[in-house]
Structures are given as C-alpha cells and as structure tokens.
XYZ file of N, CA and C in Angstrom:
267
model
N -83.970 -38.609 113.666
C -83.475 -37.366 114.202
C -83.987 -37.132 115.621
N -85.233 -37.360 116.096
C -86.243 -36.979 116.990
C -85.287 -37.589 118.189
N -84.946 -39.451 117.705
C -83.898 -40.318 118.958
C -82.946 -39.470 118.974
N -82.236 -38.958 118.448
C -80.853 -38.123 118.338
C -81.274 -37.165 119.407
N -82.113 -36.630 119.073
C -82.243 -35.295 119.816
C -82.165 -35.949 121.753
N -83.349 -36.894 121.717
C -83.364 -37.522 123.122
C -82.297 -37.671 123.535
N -81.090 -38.620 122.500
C -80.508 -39.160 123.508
C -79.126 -38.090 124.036
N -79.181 -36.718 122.810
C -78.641 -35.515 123.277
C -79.739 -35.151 124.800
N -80.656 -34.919 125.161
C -81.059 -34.407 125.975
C -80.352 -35.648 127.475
N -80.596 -36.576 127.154
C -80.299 -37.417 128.232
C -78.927 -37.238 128.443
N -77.968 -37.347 127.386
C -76.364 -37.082 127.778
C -75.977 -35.751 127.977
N -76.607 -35.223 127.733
C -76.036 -33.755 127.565
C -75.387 -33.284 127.313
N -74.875 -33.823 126.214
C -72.976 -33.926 125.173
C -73.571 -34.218 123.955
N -73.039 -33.654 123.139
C -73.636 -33.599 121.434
C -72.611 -34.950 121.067
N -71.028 -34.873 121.542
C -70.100 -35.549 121.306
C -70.262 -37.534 121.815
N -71.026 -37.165 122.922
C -71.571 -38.212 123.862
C -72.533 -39.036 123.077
N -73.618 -38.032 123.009
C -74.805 -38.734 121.632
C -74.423 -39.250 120.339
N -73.619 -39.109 120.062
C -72.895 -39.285 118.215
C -72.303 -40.722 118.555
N -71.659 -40.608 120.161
C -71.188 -42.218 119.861
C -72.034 -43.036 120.540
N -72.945 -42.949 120.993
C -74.343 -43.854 121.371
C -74.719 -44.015 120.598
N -75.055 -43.542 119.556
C -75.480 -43.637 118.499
C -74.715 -44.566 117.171
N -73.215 -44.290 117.251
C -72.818 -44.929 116.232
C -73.536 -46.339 115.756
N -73.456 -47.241 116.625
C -74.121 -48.378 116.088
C -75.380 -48.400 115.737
N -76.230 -47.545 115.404
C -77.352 -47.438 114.719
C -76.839 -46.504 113.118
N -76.477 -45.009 113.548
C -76.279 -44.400 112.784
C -75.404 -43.735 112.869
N -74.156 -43.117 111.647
C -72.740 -42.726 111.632
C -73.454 -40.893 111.638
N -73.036 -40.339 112.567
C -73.906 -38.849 112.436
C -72.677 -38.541 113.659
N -71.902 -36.979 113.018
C -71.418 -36.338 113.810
C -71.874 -35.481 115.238
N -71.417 -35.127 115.466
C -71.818 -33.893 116.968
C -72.586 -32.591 116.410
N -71.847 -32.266 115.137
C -72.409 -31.282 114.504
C -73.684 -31.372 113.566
N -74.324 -32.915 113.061
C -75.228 -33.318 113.001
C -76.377 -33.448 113.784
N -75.879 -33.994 115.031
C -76.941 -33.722 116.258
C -77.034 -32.579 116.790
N -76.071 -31.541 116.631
C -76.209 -29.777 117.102
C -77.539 -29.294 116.242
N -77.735 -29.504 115.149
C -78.639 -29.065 113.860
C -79.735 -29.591 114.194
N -79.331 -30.888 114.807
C -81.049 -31.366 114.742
C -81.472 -30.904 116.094
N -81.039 -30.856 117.167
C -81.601 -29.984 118.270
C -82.054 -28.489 117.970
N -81.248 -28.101 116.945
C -81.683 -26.816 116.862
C -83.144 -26.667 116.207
N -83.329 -27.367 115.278
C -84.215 -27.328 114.295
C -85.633 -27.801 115.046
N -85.429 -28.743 115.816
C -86.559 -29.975 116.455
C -86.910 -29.136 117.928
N -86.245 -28.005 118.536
C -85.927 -27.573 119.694
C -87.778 -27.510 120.050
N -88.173 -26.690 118.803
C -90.418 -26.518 119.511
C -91.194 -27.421 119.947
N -90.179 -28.512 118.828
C -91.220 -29.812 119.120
C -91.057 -30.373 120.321
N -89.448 -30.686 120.934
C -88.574 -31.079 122.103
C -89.687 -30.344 123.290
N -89.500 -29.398 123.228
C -90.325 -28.572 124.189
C -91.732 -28.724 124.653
N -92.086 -29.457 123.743
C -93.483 -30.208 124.189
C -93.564 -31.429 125.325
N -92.502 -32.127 124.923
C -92.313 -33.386 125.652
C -91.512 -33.252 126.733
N -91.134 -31.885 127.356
C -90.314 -31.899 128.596
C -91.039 -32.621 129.578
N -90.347 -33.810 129.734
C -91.051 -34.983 131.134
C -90.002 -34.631 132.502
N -90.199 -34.721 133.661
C -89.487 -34.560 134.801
C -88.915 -35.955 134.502
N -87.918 -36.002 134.654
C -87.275 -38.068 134.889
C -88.065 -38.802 136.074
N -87.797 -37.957 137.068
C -88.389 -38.755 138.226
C -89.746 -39.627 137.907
N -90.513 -38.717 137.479
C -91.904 -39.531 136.994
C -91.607 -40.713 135.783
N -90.222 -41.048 135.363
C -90.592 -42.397 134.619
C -90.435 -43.487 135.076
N -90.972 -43.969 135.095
C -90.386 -45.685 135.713
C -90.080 -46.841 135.190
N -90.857 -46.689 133.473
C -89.883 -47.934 132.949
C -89.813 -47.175 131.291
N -89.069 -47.930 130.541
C -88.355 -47.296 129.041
C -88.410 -48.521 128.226
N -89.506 -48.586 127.349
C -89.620 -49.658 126.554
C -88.945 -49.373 125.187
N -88.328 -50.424 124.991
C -88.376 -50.609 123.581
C -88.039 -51.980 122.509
N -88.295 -51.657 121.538
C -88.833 -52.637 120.460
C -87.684 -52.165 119.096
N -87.152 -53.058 118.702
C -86.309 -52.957 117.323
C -86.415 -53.821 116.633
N -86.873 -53.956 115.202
C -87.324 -55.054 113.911
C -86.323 -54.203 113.185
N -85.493 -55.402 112.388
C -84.717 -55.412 110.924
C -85.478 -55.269 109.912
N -85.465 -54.598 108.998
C -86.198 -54.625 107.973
C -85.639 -54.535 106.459
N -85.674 -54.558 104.800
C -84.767 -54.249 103.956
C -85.721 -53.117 103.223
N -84.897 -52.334 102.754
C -85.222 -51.655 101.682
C -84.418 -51.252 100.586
N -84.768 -51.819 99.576
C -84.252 -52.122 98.366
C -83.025 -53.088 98.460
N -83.256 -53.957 99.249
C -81.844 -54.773 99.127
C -81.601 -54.309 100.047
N -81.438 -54.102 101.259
C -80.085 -53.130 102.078
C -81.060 -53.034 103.303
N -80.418 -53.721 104.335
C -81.050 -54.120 105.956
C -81.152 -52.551 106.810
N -81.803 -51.775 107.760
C -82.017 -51.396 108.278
C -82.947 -51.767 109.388
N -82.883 -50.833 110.792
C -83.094 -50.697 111.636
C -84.211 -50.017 112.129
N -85.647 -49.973 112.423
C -86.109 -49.495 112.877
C -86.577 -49.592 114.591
N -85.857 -48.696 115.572
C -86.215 -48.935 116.635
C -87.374 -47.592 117.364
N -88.120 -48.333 118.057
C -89.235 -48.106 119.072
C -88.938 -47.925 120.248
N -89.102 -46.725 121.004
C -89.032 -46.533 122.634
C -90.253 -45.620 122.762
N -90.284 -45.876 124.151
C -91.842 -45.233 124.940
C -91.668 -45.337 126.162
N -91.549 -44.126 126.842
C -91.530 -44.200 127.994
C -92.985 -44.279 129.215
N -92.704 -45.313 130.128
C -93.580 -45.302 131.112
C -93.975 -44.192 132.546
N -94.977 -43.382 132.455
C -94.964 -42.489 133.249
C -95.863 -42.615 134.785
N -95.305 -42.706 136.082
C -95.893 -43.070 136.911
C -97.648 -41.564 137.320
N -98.505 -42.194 137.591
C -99.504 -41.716 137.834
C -99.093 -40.552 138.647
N -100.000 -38.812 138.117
C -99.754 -37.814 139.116
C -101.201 -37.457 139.505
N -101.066 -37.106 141.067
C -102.576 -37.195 141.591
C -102.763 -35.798 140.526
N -104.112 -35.538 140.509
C -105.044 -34.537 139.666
C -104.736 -33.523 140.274
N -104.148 -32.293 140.006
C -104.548 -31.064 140.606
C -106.042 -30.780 140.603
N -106.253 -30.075 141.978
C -107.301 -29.397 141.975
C -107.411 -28.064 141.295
N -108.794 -27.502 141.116
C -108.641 -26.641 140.453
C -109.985 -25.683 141.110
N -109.614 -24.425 141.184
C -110.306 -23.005 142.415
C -111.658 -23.256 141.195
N -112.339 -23.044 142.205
C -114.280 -22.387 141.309
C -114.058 -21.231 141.339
C-alpha cells in the first residue's frame, strides 16, 4: 500500500498510479484513493524535497507462498548531504 501511495505522490493521478502499478498489482484508482487517505499521517512524515535525491535504489526477489510466486520489491531513496543549520544560543 505504502508503494501505492508513493507512486500516487510522484504521478499525481490516482488513475496514473493504478496503471504503473498493474504489473505488480491489479488495484483500481479508487483503491489507491483509500490508501492515501488512510496512510496520509504516515506520508507526511516522509515529505522529501525531490531536488535533494540523487539516486533511487531498488531491489526485487520472487518468492512463493503456498505454491503461488510473488513479488517482493525494495526501493530507498538516496539523499544528497544538507549543510547543518546553525542554531542561535
């Protein structure tokens, strides 16, 4: 749900995200509307400026459970160094 939500934040189309998504997972627009709504406190933690990323890793292993192949994929974004604010005595 959490990727859903991202890759709604990055497209900025609920309709947009559903079909980026298809080839992982079959989830409507109105599926990803719910999960933004629901996930919105947590989202809000991780507001990153874009500018500060510079690279977007990720990692995907096949795996089965119970018989039946799935997908687990890994991303992490790389954040370029911000000098320290100072701070008044």
């Amino acid at each position: 749900m959490l990727y859903g939500v991202y890759v709604y934040q990055c497209s900025n189309s609920l309709g947009r995200a559903s079909r980026i998504l298809e080839p992982f997972v079959e989830r409507s627009h109105e599926s990803i509307r719910q999960w933004v709504q629901r996930l919105a406190p947590v989202c809000d933690e991780f507001d990153v400026d874009r500018r500060l990323v510079t690279a977007v890793f990720v990692d995907e292993t096949m795996i089965r459970i119970r018989g039946r192949e799935a997908w687990v994929v890994s991303i992490a974004d790389a954040l370029r160094p911000q000098p320290e604010k100072a701070t008044a005595p």
